[in-house]
XYZ file of C-alpha atoms in Angstrom:
667
model
C -47.983 16.136 10.419
C -51.133 14.118 11.186
C -51.843 10.568 10.002
C -55.069 11.770 8.374
C -53.272 13.731 5.708
C -51.048 10.886 4.491
C -53.877 9.215 2.602
C -55.317 12.404 1.105
C -56.138 12.149 -2.603
C -57.163 14.733 -5.115
C -60.934 14.921 -5.504
C -63.232 13.724 -8.263
C -60.977 11.776 -10.597
C -63.962 11.337 -12.914
C -64.422 15.070 -13.152
C -60.710 15.431 -13.706
C -60.949 13.078 -16.616
C -63.848 15.146 -18.027
C -61.722 18.338 -17.787
C -63.976 19.856 -15.152
C -61.630 19.869 -12.168
C -60.278 23.322 -12.988
C -63.726 24.820 -12.239
C -64.007 23.210 -8.780
C -62.859 24.884 -5.594
C -60.441 23.024 -3.217
C -62.229 20.879 -0.632
C -62.244 22.660 2.712
C -59.546 21.551 5.109
C -57.795 19.424 2.441
C -53.903 19.654 2.764
C -50.987 18.036 0.953
C -49.241 15.089 2.482
C -45.943 16.989 2.509
C -45.206 20.625 3.002
C -44.290 22.166 -0.346
C -43.605 25.680 0.936
C -47.161 27.125 1.097
C -48.749 29.309 3.717
C -51.490 27.774 5.948
C -54.756 27.316 4.112
C -53.356 27.005 0.665
C -53.615 23.701 -1.181
C -51.989 22.165 -4.198
C -51.521 18.549 -5.228
C -48.417 16.929 -3.851
C -45.578 16.531 -6.342
C -42.491 15.348 -4.482
C -39.138 16.683 -5.710
C -36.463 14.044 -5.208
C -33.116 14.898 -6.781
C -31.435 12.046 -8.589
C -28.504 11.345 -6.336
C -26.329 8.320 -5.979
C -24.635 7.328 -2.706
C -21.841 4.847 -3.318
C -20.686 2.978 -0.210
C -17.695 4.559 1.479
C -14.841 2.100 1.361
C -11.889 3.615 3.143
C -8.445 1.955 2.916
C -7.459 -0.416 5.618
C -6.031 1.427 8.661
C -2.548 0.027 7.917
C -2.780 1.492 4.414
C -4.163 4.837 5.619
C -1.460 5.188 8.197
C -1.792 6.910 11.569
C -1.624 10.672 12.254
C 1.694 11.405 13.993
C 3.238 14.386 15.766
C 7.018 14.474 15.567
C 8.776 14.373 17.916
C 6.268 12.508 20.021
C 7.952 13.460 23.373
C 9.943 16.394 24.685
C 11.778 16.624 28.024
C 13.301 19.858 29.228
C 14.749 21.360 32.412
C 13.695 25.051 32.758
C 13.449 27.584 35.499
C 10.232 29.522 36.112
C 9.916 32.181 33.438
C 12.166 30.357 30.925
C 10.930 29.254 27.550
C 12.017 27.132 24.599
C 10.962 26.773 20.952
C 10.394 23.677 18.955
C 9.566 22.796 15.332
C 6.899 20.104 14.986
C 5.597 18.125 12.018
C 2.041 16.824 11.974
C 1.556 13.985 9.460
C -2.055 13.387 8.382
C -2.766 10.401 6.204
C -5.493 10.118 3.607
C -9.007 10.103 5.186
C -7.655 10.086 8.780
C -10.079 8.126 10.857
C -10.911 9.900 14.139
C -10.175 7.872 17.270
C -13.853 7.996 18.357
C -17.237 9.325 17.217
C -20.619 10.183 18.801
C -23.756 10.027 16.691
C -27.278 10.990 17.814
C -30.285 9.979 15.718
C -33.073 12.602 15.847
C -36.440 11.299 14.576
C -39.632 13.228 13.791
C -42.535 11.007 14.900
C -45.442 13.002 13.458
C -47.952 11.059 11.407
C -46.349 11.512 7.915
C -43.088 9.914 9.081
C -44.476 6.424 9.756
C -42.706 4.783 6.847
C -39.472 6.502 7.667
C -39.629 5.267 11.267
C -40.291 1.687 10.084
C -37.288 1.972 7.786
C -35.015 3.170 10.598
C -36.282 0.374 12.896
C -35.571 -2.214 10.278
C -32.036 -0.922 9.514
C -30.751 0.542 12.797
C -28.324 -2.315 13.559
C -26.960 -2.303 10.064
C -26.548 1.509 10.136
C -24.642 1.364 13.423
C -22.561 -1.602 12.261
C -21.472 0.143 9.053
C -20.464 3.252 10.991
C -18.529 1.106 13.501
C -16.692 -0.414 10.579
C -15.236 3.099 10.048
C -14.774 4.123 13.693
C -14.904 1.177 16.122
C -15.253 3.475 19.153
C -18.599 5.022 18.200
C -21.382 5.754 20.651
C -24.990 6.201 19.519
C -27.976 8.030 21.055
C -31.655 8.575 20.189
C -33.825 11.717 20.391
C -37.415 11.901 19.190
C -39.999 14.739 18.871
C -43.414 15.598 17.603
C -44.826 19.030 18.422
C -46.328 21.153 21.213
C -49.881 20.307 22.291
C -51.353 23.813 21.998
C -52.425 26.477 19.599
C -50.272 29.546 19.002
C -50.490 32.845 17.206
C -47.340 34.734 16.727
C -45.460 36.690 13.998
C -48.122 36.333 11.393
C -48.798 32.617 11.931
C -51.687 30.970 13.744
C -52.381 27.251 14.054
C -52.549 24.274 16.370
C -49.100 22.738 16.608
C -49.780 19.276 17.931
C -52.535 16.910 19.141
C -53.082 15.135 22.377
C -50.243 12.790 23.277
C -47.617 14.672 21.220
C -44.423 16.021 22.730
C -41.746 18.428 21.441
C -38.654 16.613 22.748
C -37.651 13.328 24.302
C -34.151 11.939 25.036
C -34.921 8.232 24.420
C -31.337 6.914 24.720
C -28.266 8.793 25.861
C -25.031 8.152 23.973
C -23.931 4.607 24.634
C -21.644 1.914 23.227
C -24.480 -0.635 23.577
C -26.027 -0.964 20.091
C -28.748 -3.312 21.459
C -29.944 -0.639 23.802
C -30.057 1.830 20.931
C -32.076 -0.599 18.835
C -34.488 -1.164 21.706
C -34.954 2.576 22.186
C -35.771 3.002 18.456
C -38.084 -0.007 18.462
C -39.989 1.465 21.440
C -40.771 4.726 19.500
C -44.488 5.172 18.754
C -45.917 7.455 16.121
C -47.644 10.634 17.231
C -49.784 13.100 15.304
C -48.797 16.664 14.693
C -51.372 19.119 13.439
C -49.882 21.826 11.269
C -47.049 21.258 8.853
C -43.983 22.550 10.776
C -42.715 20.499 13.738
C -40.556 20.995 16.811
C -37.232 20.467 14.955
C -35.718 23.610 16.443
C -36.461 22.440 19.970
C -34.924 18.997 19.355
C -31.780 20.421 17.815
C -31.562 22.968 20.655
C -31.698 20.209 23.280
C -28.886 18.380 21.561
C -26.500 20.948 23.112
C -28.612 22.110 26.130
C -29.502 18.685 27.607
C -26.433 17.462 29.474
C -27.989 14.034 29.575
C -27.161 13.473 25.923
C -23.619 12.645 27.014
C -21.371 13.973 24.273
C -17.766 12.826 24.934
C -14.737 15.082 24.714
C -12.463 14.708 21.680
C -15.012 12.937 19.427
C -16.283 13.519 15.940
C -19.929 14.456 16.610
C -22.898 14.040 14.293
C -26.627 14.605 14.513
C -28.412 12.443 11.929
C -31.852 13.939 11.564
C -34.819 12.186 9.931
C -37.621 14.637 8.918
C -39.900 15.818 6.236
C -40.776 19.422 7.098
C -39.651 22.694 8.636
C -39.142 23.904 12.159
C -41.294 26.620 13.743
C -39.528 29.941 13.183
C -40.644 33.437 12.300
C -38.004 33.758 9.620
C -37.538 30.140 8.579
C -36.310 30.930 4.989
C -33.799 33.583 5.994
C -30.894 31.301 5.144
C -31.987 30.989 1.520
C -32.895 34.651 1.042
C -36.618 34.239 1.177
C -39.441 35.219 3.600
C -41.685 32.775 5.343
C -43.061 32.443 8.818
C -44.012 29.137 10.489
C -44.624 30.593 13.933
C -42.326 30.627 16.915
C -41.012 27.570 18.789
C -42.120 28.241 22.392
C -39.210 26.413 24.025
C -39.122 24.414 27.223
C -41.870 26.433 29.079
C -44.280 26.099 26.171
C -45.033 29.871 26.314
C -44.481 31.756 23.047
C -42.999 35.259 22.943
C -40.839 35.179 26.036
C -37.099 34.723 26.517
C -37.355 30.921 26.433
C -38.328 30.688 22.751
C -36.091 28.695 20.449
C -34.691 30.126 17.196
C -33.551 27.691 14.560
C -30.330 29.658 13.842
C -29.494 29.789 17.515
C -29.880 26.010 17.687
C -27.733 25.483 14.549
C -25.031 27.937 15.777
C -24.904 26.098 19.076
C -24.281 22.831 17.203
C -21.475 24.536 15.315
C -19.958 25.868 18.510
C -19.843 22.406 19.984
C -18.376 20.874 16.855
C -21.526 18.901 16.104
C -22.189 18.194 12.444
C -25.864 18.308 11.407
C -26.810 15.789 8.675
C -30.492 16.213 7.735
C -32.023 13.231 5.816
C -34.979 15.106 4.320
C -37.861 13.033 3.006
C -40.244 15.892 2.233
C -41.089 17.362 -1.155
C -40.322 21.071 -0.874
C -37.249 22.306 -2.726
C -37.172 25.450 -0.536
C -37.389 23.418 2.657
C -34.552 21.136 1.459
C -32.474 24.207 0.604
C -33.015 25.547 4.098
C -31.949 22.302 5.710
C -28.909 22.222 3.443
C -28.075 25.769 4.537
C -28.363 24.894 8.222
C -26.288 21.752 7.743
C -23.645 23.818 5.897
C -23.303 26.138 8.857
C -22.129 23.145 10.920
C -19.879 21.861 8.118
C -22.089 19.091 6.677
C -24.776 18.679 4.066
C -28.453 17.741 3.758
C -29.507 14.743 1.731
C -32.750 14.192 -0.121
C -34.450 10.893 0.614
C -37.545 9.231 -0.875
C -40.817 9.978 0.820
C -40.722 6.615 2.646
C -37.287 7.252 4.041
C -35.454 4.999 1.513
C -32.542 6.222 -0.556
C -33.062 7.390 -4.183
C -31.680 4.744 -6.590
C -32.303 1.888 -4.200
C -29.020 2.202 -2.421
C -28.823 0.617 1.024
C -29.504 3.170 3.766
C -26.746 1.799 5.989
C -24.200 2.238 3.234
C -25.572 5.670 2.546
C -25.216 6.941 6.086
C -21.743 5.352 6.370
C -20.785 7.085 3.167
C -21.969 10.432 4.482
C -20.039 9.954 7.752
C -16.952 8.709 5.937
C -16.776 11.641 3.518
C -16.643 14.015 6.502
C -13.320 12.496 7.475
C -11.683 14.027 4.377
C -12.291 17.599 5.419
C -11.279 19.570 8.517
C -12.357 23.152 8.944
C -9.513 24.052 11.291
C -6.426 22.037 12.151
C -3.944 23.201 14.807
C -1.983 22.464 17.924
C -3.452 23.064 21.399
C -2.850 21.873 24.953
C -5.035 18.895 25.461
C -6.020 20.103 28.951
C -6.979 23.839 29.085
C -5.383 24.002 32.547
C -2.000 24.105 30.792
C -2.865 26.912 28.366
C -0.457 29.350 29.997
C 2.452 27.058 29.161
C 1.880 26.981 25.402
C 2.527 30.699 24.609
C 2.632 30.573 20.799
C 1.923 28.365 17.778
C 2.958 29.452 14.305
C 0.917 29.239 12.143
C -1.992 29.278 14.688
C -3.898 26.801 12.450
C -4.580 25.567 8.919
C -8.117 26.116 7.654
C -10.306 24.352 5.096
C -8.003 21.244 5.001
C -8.961 18.534 2.500
C -7.355 15.202 3.396
C -8.078 13.132 0.360
C -4.285 12.570 0.153
C -1.529 12.354 2.818
C -0.107 15.723 3.956
C 2.454 17.110 6.430
C 1.713 20.268 8.408
C 4.601 22.300 9.926
C 4.318 24.218 13.171
C 6.721 26.222 15.390
C 5.783 26.332 19.060
C 7.030 28.152 22.105
C 6.557 26.746 25.619
C 7.248 28.816 28.699
C 7.196 27.904 32.418
C 4.896 30.467 34.076
C 6.512 32.783 36.594
C 6.153 31.530 40.157
C 5.991 27.823 39.179
C 7.196 25.752 42.156
C 10.044 23.262 41.691
C 9.021 19.863 40.413
C 8.276 17.861 37.241
C 5.332 19.021 35.110
C 3.960 16.874 32.311
C 1.163 17.666 29.902
C 0.187 16.866 26.342
C -0.094 18.954 23.182
C -2.864 17.770 20.887
C -3.113 17.944 17.121
C -6.685 19.135 17.061
C -8.976 19.072 14.064
C -12.422 20.538 14.670
C -12.188 19.446 18.277
C -10.925 15.962 17.476
C -7.561 14.771 18.836
C -5.620 13.071 16.046
C -2.147 12.869 17.664
C -0.395 13.948 20.812
C 3.011 15.002 22.130
C 4.100 14.480 25.720
C 5.843 17.519 27.220
C 7.666 17.010 30.549
C 9.479 19.972 32.078
C 11.552 19.767 35.234
C 11.568 22.965 37.212
C 14.622 22.669 39.483
C 14.684 23.539 43.160
C 17.443 25.341 45.077
C 19.497 22.315 45.995
C 20.007 20.466 42.671
C 21.973 21.258 39.526
C 20.077 19.888 36.500
C 21.983 18.460 33.575
C 20.246 17.134 30.469
C 21.449 15.389 27.337
C 19.802 16.723 24.205
C 17.533 14.825 21.811
C 18.752 14.713 18.232
C 17.244 13.326 15.054
C 19.723 12.637 12.247
C 20.201 10.674 9.044
C 22.549 7.889 8.187
C 26.025 9.179 7.381
C 25.588 12.566 9.016
C 27.838 14.229 11.557
C 25.836 15.554 14.558
C 26.416 17.528 17.759
C 24.594 16.306 20.866
C 24.211 19.164 23.362
C 24.539 18.684 27.127
C 22.470 21.294 28.901
C 22.844 22.897 32.293
C 20.276 25.028 34.090
C 21.011 28.719 34.783
C 23.831 28.453 37.419
C 24.491 32.171 37.834
C 25.472 32.734 41.481
C 26.275 29.052 42.245
C 30.047 29.667 42.244
C 30.697 26.565 40.090
C 34.359 26.436 39.315
C 34.750 22.942 37.789
C 32.816 19.873 36.639
C 33.511 16.224 35.833
C 31.183 13.639 34.328
C 31.022 10.378 32.443
C 28.479 9.729 29.720
C 27.762 6.406 28.047
C 25.654 5.557 25.028
C 24.137 2.369 23.656
C 26.478 -0.291 22.356
C 23.641 -2.031 20.561
C 22.925 -1.781 17.747
C 26.687 -1.798 17.448
C 28.240 1.120 15.655
C 25.067 3.202 15.393
C 27.044 6.326 16.409
C 30.827 6.870 16.652
C 32.301 9.448 18.994
C 34.441 12.134 17.303
C 35.287 14.647 20.009
C 33.731 17.414 22.120
C 33.392 21.239 22.030
C 32.474 23.914 24.518
C 28.938 25.258 24.659
C 27.609 28.732 25.126
C 27.755 28.555 28.929
C 31.466 27.659 28.975
C 32.343 30.219 26.246
C 30.433 33.076 27.904
C 32.095 32.208 31.241
C 35.541 32.400 29.698
C 36.352 28.703 30.160
C 38.588 26.880 27.718
C 37.999 23.661 25.790
C 36.641 20.802 27.865
C 38.934 17.831 28.443
C 37.400 14.822 26.824
C 38.846 11.300 26.977
C 37.262 8.066 25.785
C 36.956 5.157 28.096
C 35.564 1.736 27.182
C 33.980 1.430 23.781
C 30.906 3.557 24.291
C 31.684 6.044 27.144
C 33.392 9.331 27.413
C 34.696 11.468 30.397
C 34.375 15.175 30.192
C 35.897 17.684 32.557
C 36.223 21.466 32.643
C 37.376 24.290 34.853
C 37.679 28.029 34.747
C 39.151 31.112 36.428
C 35.634 32.429 37.218
C 32.352 30.673 37.980
C 30.018 29.415 35.330
C 27.157 31.783 34.582
C 23.968 31.551 32.614
C 22.159 28.426 31.412
C 22.008 26.491 28.151
C 24.496 24.229 26.385
C 27.467 23.374 28.664
C 29.310 21.355 25.946
C 28.712 19.363 22.801
C 29.530 15.689 22.089
C 30.312 15.189 18.356
C 29.198 11.934 16.784
C 29.094 10.405 13.327
C 25.974 8.343 12.459
C 26.812 5.080 10.757
C 26.037 4.821 7.032
C 24.313 1.552 7.835
C 21.925 3.120 10.359
C 18.295 2.321 9.689
C 15.348 4.753 10.058
C 13.770 4.383 13.504
C 16.893 3.204 15.290
C 17.518 5.081 18.562
C 20.438 5.266 20.926
C 20.157 6.529 24.521
C 22.898 8.690 25.978
C 22.991 8.803 29.808
C 25.164 10.066 32.650
C 27.194 7.351 34.441
C 28.125 10.015 37.030
C 28.237 13.797 37.164
C 29.888 16.197 39.608
C 29.944 19.989 39.762
C 32.178 21.767 42.248
C 31.382 24.789 44.488
C 34.181 25.594 46.944
C 31.621 26.639 49.617
C 29.198 23.816 49.581
C 28.490 20.292 48.184
C 26.100 20.276 45.228
C 23.637 17.667 44.235
C 23.348 16.941 40.477
C 20.105 15.762 38.868
C 21.029 14.312 35.467
C 18.643 13.381 32.676
C 19.292 11.116 29.670
C 18.899 12.036 26.015
C 19.028 10.136 22.781
C 19.925 10.079 19.100
C 17.341 8.661 16.716
C 17.528 8.107 12.967
C 14.979 9.909 10.900
C 12.824 8.296 8.365
C 14.679 8.271 5.071
C 14.072 10.231 1.876
C 14.654 9.867 -1.800
C 15.953 12.446 -4.215
C 18.095 13.075 -7.221
C 18.709 15.283 -10.268
C 17.508 14.947 -13.798
C 19.747 16.191 -16.629
C 19.869 16.359 -20.370
C 23.126 14.633 -21.319
C 24.616 15.867 -24.593
C 27.377 13.245 -24.616
C 29.006 10.632 -22.378
C 32.464 12.144 -22.886
C 33.801 15.319 -24.241
C 37.575 16.092 -24.623
C 36.942 19.612 -23.416
C 34.595 19.026 -20.550
C 35.094 15.345 -19.723
C 31.972 13.603 -18.375
C 30.406 16.783 -17.040
C 28.639 18.176 -20.041
C 25.003 18.273 -19.107
C 22.162 20.680 -18.421
C 19.648 20.348 -15.484
C 16.021 19.990 -16.500
C 13.431 22.002 -14.528
C 9.778 21.084 -14.247
C 9.997 17.297 -14.692
C 7.047 15.645 -12.948
C 8.284 13.041 -10.471
C 5.770 10.626 -8.898
C 6.554 8.704 -5.689
C 4.503 5.554 -5.106
C 4.530 2.477 -2.989
C 2.677 -0.808 -3.335
C -0.543 0.889 -2.187
C -0.517 3.534 -4.891
C 0.501 7.112 -5.540
C 1.837 9.056 -2.497
C 3.228 12.350 -3.693
C 4.097 14.298 -6.792
C 6.916 16.884 -7.132
C 8.623 18.736 -9.902
C 12.391 19.211 -10.389
C 13.712 22.615 -9.538
C 15.974 24.912 -11.512
C 18.935 22.624 -10.678
C 17.017 19.572 -11.947
C 16.746 18.225 -8.356
C 13.790 16.653 -6.571
C 13.365 15.145 -3.119
C 10.720 13.127 -1.261
C 10.690 12.595 2.474
C 10.881 11.823 5.226
C 9.577 8.339 4.316
C 8.767 5.580 6.760
C 10.202 2.196 5.710
C 7.672 -0.487 4.952
C 8.490 -4.221 4.946
C 7.841 -5.834 1.651
C 6.471 -2.576 0.078
C 9.252 -0.665 -1.703
C 8.976 2.922 -2.847
C 9.187 3.656 -6.539
C 9.764 6.838 -8.511
C 8.495 7.332 -12.055
C 8.552 10.114 -14.583
C 5.196 10.820 -16.319
C 5.811 14.217 -17.804
C 8.760 15.748 -19.668
C 9.129 19.407 -20.587
C 8.972 20.209 -24.317
C 11.537 23.030 -24.229
C 14.172 22.759 -27.015
C 17.244 20.961 -25.839
C 15.537 19.704 -22.714
C 14.326 16.293 -23.798
C 14.835 13.373 -21.418
C 16.674 10.434 -22.765
C 16.252 6.801 -21.739
C 19.699 7.187 -20.096
C 18.443 10.121 -18.018
C 15.368 8.192 -16.891
C 17.540 5.257 -15.905
C 19.483 7.523 -13.571
C 16.412 7.822 -11.388
C 16.733 4.118 -10.498
C 20.239 4.575 -9.143
C 18.972 6.351 -6.037
C 17.930 4.359 -3.022
C 15.299 4.416 -0.311
C 16.046 2.870 3.099
C 19.123 1.148 1.625
C 16.996 -0.775 -0.840
C 17.742 -0.111 -4.542
C 14.785 1.071 -6.557
C 14.668 -2.067 -8.628
C 11.887 -3.153 -10.928
C 10.112 0.149 -10.557
C 7.937 1.371 -13.464
C 8.748 4.569 -15.236
C 7.735 6.282 -18.481
C 10.344 7.982 -20.649
C 8.215 10.290 -22.878
C 8.699 8.007 -25.884
C 8.154 10.840 -28.456
C 11.185 12.653 -27.008
C 13.441 9.800 -25.994
C 16.815 9.788 -27.765
C 19.148 7.243 -26.196
C 22.776 7.945 -26.997
C 26.199 7.020 -25.674
């Protein structure tokens, strides 16, 4: 829009005061300062429509309070032949407002004449805007694109006008994405206002180039945004299609500047390309047309974002700081993911990840911590040569990598028997079986084996050996129980033999352990081969052993809530009670509420797994009690909650409410 129209005033204020203005025709060529949705040639006074919106600053919790997205287990090591597969259950933990590891943001600025105040506002606040965004995501790159309009006249699809004036341009990449904020500020400071002639501008071309111009420099695995500053509509023959109305603003002629050929730019094509690349469009609209704003909001919505109404000078309604506003807009996007799933981080490994169940979670709101469960299957493609192959599986949300798992698979050759100790997660006090795997040895003529395995002796007593048992390979081959004998304090020798050769692959035998009741979450114990031999009467065999481990899971907290009729009854002793279903249990830590659950039909509840936090105990409280007759919760019942422990620390001094109107303490 040209500079000349910004100062336009309504004519003859004296006549208006005299009530005569209604009889006067509009002055020829007079146009409003802002497009209010009219066809060319029409004129009305400019009455900006600025919705009353408040943009509070986005203040996310500290990263240590938010937590970090995790994929459990974080590593997997297997020995498989070509064509073999294995399945695995995975848990993706996503904290509240998970901050992406990196972000890319491109500022797109309309430099036609009516945008002068908006440009000045951006120049004055650019460093503050970038700094506030970097407070959210330190690894953020910024870029700058500017545009005016095409210097030519066009007539197409019912619209004829001159688009731009001498010196205007439809697109310029002024600064590729960079980590250097000073360079970005310099690029913005160097921008000079142009003109524009008609109301619409080359917005479609600028948005189209965001994905077509490789020089922009979007990085892989980033949260991507286009922050657009504008006050009008793009050129498009059906510009109001998204809001169910009809309006033409002509065609955007595209890179060759020729309208009506295959190079033209359509606004929906440009928006869909942004969506396909995972780029979120955030229009900051400073015009006065409600229909134009609705169209920008529709286009933004296609990409998963929203449009925001600004004042006509580019400031924020209500006097809110623009840097805080843009940071708030960006920050709110962290709470929603359109699609969350597991993928191979490098597409070159796509043949190895053969299934993910469920394929993804959609429309995920992350305004509170959540866990997402997946079952995956990985297969070594047929024809894979012997060797070790490592790749990563990514927890991917809208193209952003939030957590990874390392997968390493050893594909054995013809001259090595691969043995592998399994990887087990357990809880304190549990009995576990640790598998020792062998590759498919059908045809190897293996008649016996002998090996020694040792495990950590620190922390002392983490696991205690309790015997061994044959695995599927020994059982299927008709072999008897393995001979297991302890030696030293933390080693075991295992031997086996059979009347016919071992056949198949899988678990050769199990080592049975008991996890100490004093084990702490996060403790791990490595189990490795001291030596391993397998015997083939015809030839010597090389053994390639691989360690495994036992790790202690994060702990949980649970219990049962009952209605106690009496402490002692001659008929039923101390066991006269009735479980209470539907009691609301809240788990919290020193940072606030974490999770809410309700007791089941047995009166039981459970939270977990929970990561221990130094100096920040977990607490359980009851804030709702059912009103069913005979199901009131007494003070004694509520006190029972405090008898359960988390990470070996009693739940002392934790707040709880007892539903005072129903409490009936009795002995």
